[in-house]
Amino acid sequence: MSLTKDYTLNIEKINTSRIGQVDFKNLVFGTTFTDHMFECDYKNGAWQNPTIRPYGPLSIYPSSKVLHYGQAVFEGMKAYKDEKGSIFLFRPLENLKRINISSKRLAIPEFPEELFFEALETLLKMDKAWAQTGVGNSLYIRPFVIANENCVSASPSNEYKFMIIISPVSAYYSGELKVVIAEQYSRSADGGVGFAKAAGNYAAQFYPTNLAKEKGFQQVIWTDSNSHKYLEEAGTMNVFFRINDTLITAPTSDRILDGVTRKSVIALAERDGIKVDVRKLTVTELVEAAKDGSLKEIFGSGTAAVISFVNGFSYKNTLYNLPKIENSYAKRFKKELMDIQYNLAADPFEWRHKVV
């Protein structure tokens, strides 16, 4: 990766904060943004002009390559405020590594670690007041890169814009989910970009997810594109299955996102002595487990939702409801994760990253 040899992070502060206009008790996920944003341009082979400025619209050409060829990747991460007013990130280096992996797959220049953390931490310190205390409240952070060269030739862009925007949020999903197992559509394919957080991955999910919602389901559990035999992800999340007392999740591959929350759940389970099988699980095996009662839980994991509980799934027009259990792994991991994130418990893994 390259960067101009010497740079200064330029800062343009707002005149008046918009925070007084925000009803923090009634936030709609991802629709409210803090006072400032970060942007940095890639031109002439180097990242340059890193700037924090007031949040606002961009001006781009209609010929910008992102609009024609989809060269865009993003990340999702969060910042948490504890009761003493300190701000923490959760495993932020993993997010930077992943956005650079995603970028490389889409022929986008990687972004420098030093500048990323300087920009992100400065931005969080400037907009610290937007972070609310209380479990469930957080600042959702969206770093992303778009190709913005003024050209429509079918080739990688020579110019890019890296940005960070921040949104105050409360819980992403409420309640439990009913899901349908995909029999026709696929989230990703072998040799593709399923492992990357490419913008187009999510656009391709919207139509089959809408079809599921029309039938009363909130999400889709995706299966492999070759045979639709193997369970892979749930909606925009990694997915876990508990059969008896064993936790099963699909191995990462070029089809499956290497989720930060997924890795954290596996680490917590192993620490707690819970058996984890990282292996392919067939739909047939899942259905049989549901029928004989050995299927105890299904839950999704991801940055926005943390842990999402599934209370039933449909396959071939048959609905299988999951039992209500007291010793839920999902509830256990959600509490353990959030206690670490909100500085309510010890952090033996050193996942917390204090900003201020």
PDB file of N, CA, C and O in Angstrom, residues 180-186 208 215 220-229 231 283 314-318:
ATOM      1  N   VAL A 180     -36.028 -18.902   6.473  1.00  0.00           N
ATOM      2  CA  VAL A 180     -36.297 -19.920   5.462  1.00  0.00           C
ATOM      3  C   VAL A 180     -34.967 -20.355   4.857  1.00  0.00           C
ATOM      4  O   VAL A 180     -34.073 -19.524   4.634  1.00  0.00           O
ATOM      5  N   ILE A 181     -34.800 -21.632   4.636  1.00  0.00           N
ATOM      6  CA  ILE A 181     -33.561 -22.151   4.054  1.00  0.00           C
ATOM      7  C   ILE A 181     -33.620 -22.035   2.540  1.00  0.00           C
ATOM      8  O   ILE A 181     -34.589 -22.469   1.902  1.00  0.00           O
ATOM      9  N   ALA A 182     -32.590 -21.419   1.964  1.00  0.00           N
ATOM     10  CA  ALA A 182     -32.556 -21.175   0.519  1.00  0.00           C
ATOM     11  C   ALA A 182     -32.474 -22.481  -0.260  1.00  0.00           C
ATOM     12  O   ALA A 182     -31.630 -23.329   0.034  1.00  0.00           O
ATOM     13  N   GLU A 183     -33.345 -22.619  -1.242  1.00  0.00           N
ATOM     14  CA  GLU A 183     -33.335 -23.793  -2.113  1.00  0.00           C
ATOM     15  C   GLU A 183     -32.992 -23.431  -3.556  1.00  0.00           C
ATOM     16  O   GLU A 183     -32.643 -24.298  -4.347  1.00  0.00           O
ATOM     17  N   GLN A 184     -33.071 -22.134  -3.875  1.00  0.00           N
ATOM     18  CA  GLN A 184     -32.840 -21.703  -5.258  1.00  0.00           C
ATOM     19  C   GLN A 184     -31.750 -20.647  -5.370  1.00  0.00           C
ATOM     20  O   GLN A 184     -30.839 -20.765  -6.175  1.00  0.00           O
ATOM     21  N   TYR A 185     -31.849 -19.614  -4.547  1.00  0.00           N
ATOM     22  CA  TYR A 185     -30.899 -18.502  -4.645  1.00  0.00           C
ATOM     23  C   TYR A 185     -29.678 -18.739  -3.770  1.00  0.00           C
ATOM     24  O   TYR A 185     -29.733 -19.486  -2.786  1.00  0.00           O
ATOM     25  N   SER A 186     -28.571 -18.089  -4.135  1.00  0.00           N
ATOM     26  CA  SER A 186     -27.311 -18.215  -3.403  1.00  0.00           C
ATOM     27  C   SER A 186     -26.767 -16.843  -3.057  1.00  0.00           C
ATOM     28  O   SER A 186     -26.965 -15.874  -3.795  1.00  0.00           O
ATOM     29  N   PRO A 208     -34.135 -12.148  -2.937  1.00  0.00           N
ATOM     30  CA  PRO A 208     -34.595 -13.375  -2.276  1.00  0.00           C
ATOM     31  C   PRO A 208     -35.036 -13.146  -0.833  1.00  0.00           C
ATOM     32  O   PRO A 208     -35.938 -13.838  -0.337  1.00  0.00           O
ATOM     33  N   LYS A 215     -43.450 -14.219   2.710  1.00  0.00           N
ATOM     34  CA  LYS A 215     -44.001 -15.459   3.270  1.00  0.00           C
ATOM     35  C   LYS A 215     -43.965 -15.464   4.799  1.00  0.00           C
ATOM     36  O   LYS A 215     -44.246 -16.490   5.426  1.00  0.00           O
ATOM     37  N   VAL A 220     -33.060 -15.243   5.459  1.00  0.00           N
ATOM     38  CA  VAL A 220     -32.784 -16.460   4.696  1.00  0.00           C
ATOM     39  C   VAL A 220     -31.520 -17.103   5.251  1.00  0.00           C
ATOM     40  O   VAL A 220     -30.534 -16.414   5.522  1.00  0.00           O
ATOM     41  N   ILE A 221     -31.551 -18.416   5.447  1.00  0.00           N
ATOM     42  CA  ILE A 221     -30.298 -19.148   5.690  1.00  0.00           C
ATOM     43  C   ILE A 221     -29.803 -19.617   4.331  1.00  0.00           C
ATOM     44  O   ILE A 221     -30.466 -20.397   3.644  1.00  0.00           O
ATOM     45  N   TRP A 222     -28.650 -19.105   3.953  1.00  0.00           N
ATOM     46  CA  TRP A 222     -28.102 -19.397   2.628  1.00  0.00           C
ATOM     47  C   TRP A 222     -27.443 -20.762   2.588  1.00  0.00           C
ATOM     48  O   TRP A 222     -26.828 -21.197   3.564  1.00  0.00           O
ATOM     49  N   THR A 223     -27.554 -21.410   1.448  1.00  0.00           N
ATOM     50  CA  THR A 223     -26.916 -22.700   1.218  1.00  0.00           C
ATOM     51  C   THR A 223     -25.897 -22.557   0.093  1.00  0.00           C
ATOM     52  O   THR A 223     -25.867 -21.547  -0.612  1.00  0.00           O
ATOM     53  N   ASP A 224     -25.061 -23.585  -0.073  1.00  0.00           N
ATOM     54  CA  ASP A 224     -24.017 -23.498  -1.094  1.00  0.00           C
ATOM     55  C   ASP A 224     -24.631 -23.434  -2.488  1.00  0.00           C
ATOM     56  O   ASP A 224     -25.689 -24.016  -2.755  1.00  0.00           O
ATOM     57  N   SER A 225     -23.960 -22.748  -3.380  1.00  0.00           N
ATOM     58  CA  SER A 225     -24.508 -22.506  -4.720  1.00  0.00           C
ATOM     59  C   SER A 225     -24.449 -23.738  -5.617  1.00  0.00           C
ATOM     60  O   SER A 225     -25.195 -23.828  -6.593  1.00  0.00           O
ATOM     61  N   ASN A 226     -23.584 -24.690  -5.291  1.00  0.00           N
ATOM     62  CA  ASN A 226     -23.432 -25.858  -6.155  1.00  0.00           C
ATOM     63  C   ASN A 226     -24.562 -26.867  -6.000  1.00  0.00           C
ATOM     64  O   ASN A 226     -25.105 -27.371  -6.987  1.00  0.00           O
ATOM     65  N   SER A 227     -24.937 -27.150  -4.746  1.00  0.00           N
ATOM     66  CA  SER A 227     -25.909 -28.217  -4.508  1.00  0.00           C
ATOM     67  C   SER A 227     -27.069 -27.816  -3.604  1.00  0.00           C
ATOM     68  O   SER A 227     -28.052 -28.535  -3.522  1.00  0.00           O
ATOM     69  N   HIS A 228     -26.922 -26.676  -2.917  1.00  0.00           N
ATOM     70  CA  HIS A 228     -27.893 -26.240  -1.903  1.00  0.00           C
ATOM     71  C   HIS A 228     -28.067 -27.290  -0.807  1.00  0.00           C
ATOM     72  O   HIS A 228     -29.128 -27.396  -0.202  1.00  0.00           O
ATOM     73  N   LYS A 229     -27.001 -28.025  -0.528  1.00  0.00           N
ATOM     74  CA  LYS A 229     -27.037 -29.064   0.511  1.00  0.00           C
ATOM     75  C   LYS A 229     -26.462 -28.574   1.835  1.00  0.00           C
ATOM     76  O   LYS A 229     -26.816 -29.097   2.894  1.00  0.00           O
ATOM     77  N   LEU A 231     -25.362 -25.676   4.760  1.00  0.00           N
ATOM     78  CA  LEU A 231     -25.779 -24.424   5.383  1.00  0.00           C
ATOM     79  C   LEU A 231     -24.568 -23.515   5.550  1.00  0.00           C
ATOM     80  O   LEU A 231     -23.517 -23.949   6.024  1.00  0.00           O
ATOM     81  N   VAL A 283     -28.321 -29.623   5.166  1.00  0.00           N
ATOM     82  CA  VAL A 283     -29.714 -29.328   5.470  1.00  0.00           C
ATOM     83  C   VAL A 283     -30.410 -30.582   5.994  1.00  0.00           C
ATOM     84  O   VAL A 283     -31.195 -30.529   6.945  1.00  0.00           O
ATOM     85  N   SER A 314     -37.866 -22.817   8.026  1.00  0.00           N
ATOM     86  CA  SER A 314     -38.715 -23.508   7.052  1.00  0.00           C
ATOM     87  C   SER A 314     -37.840 -24.119   5.969  1.00  0.00           C
ATOM     88  O   SER A 314     -36.884 -23.498   5.501  1.00  0.00           O
ATOM     89  N   TYR A 315     -38.204 -25.341   5.587  1.00  0.00           N
ATOM     90  CA  TYR A 315     -37.521 -26.003   4.470  1.00  0.00           C
ATOM     91  C   TYR A 315     -38.544 -26.836   3.721  1.00  0.00           C
ATOM     92  O   TYR A 315     -39.292 -27.615   4.331  1.00  0.00           O
ATOM     93  N   LYS A 316     -38.594 -26.636   2.416  1.00  0.00           N
ATOM     94  CA  LYS A 316     -39.558 -27.324   1.551  1.00  0.00           C
ATOM     95  C   LYS A 316     -40.988 -27.191   2.096  1.00  0.00           C
ATOM     96  O   LYS A 316     -41.746 -28.157   2.207  1.00  0.00           O
ATOM     97  N   ASN A 317     -41.288 -25.921   2.494  1.00  0.00           N
ATOM     98  CA  ASN A 317     -42.637 -25.546   2.954  1.00  0.00           C
ATOM     99  C   ASN A 317     -43.050 -26.209   4.264  1.00  0.00           C
ATOM    100  O   ASN A 317     -44.242 -26.227   4.608  1.00  0.00           O
ATOM    101  N   THR A 318     -42.094 -26.751   5.002  1.00  0.00           N
ATOM    102  CA  THR A 318     -42.379 -27.292   6.325  1.00  0.00           C
ATOM    103  C   THR A 318     -41.678 -26.432   7.368  1.00  0.00           C
ATOM    104  O   THR A 318     -40.482 -26.153   7.249  1.00  0.00           O
TER     105      THR A 318
END
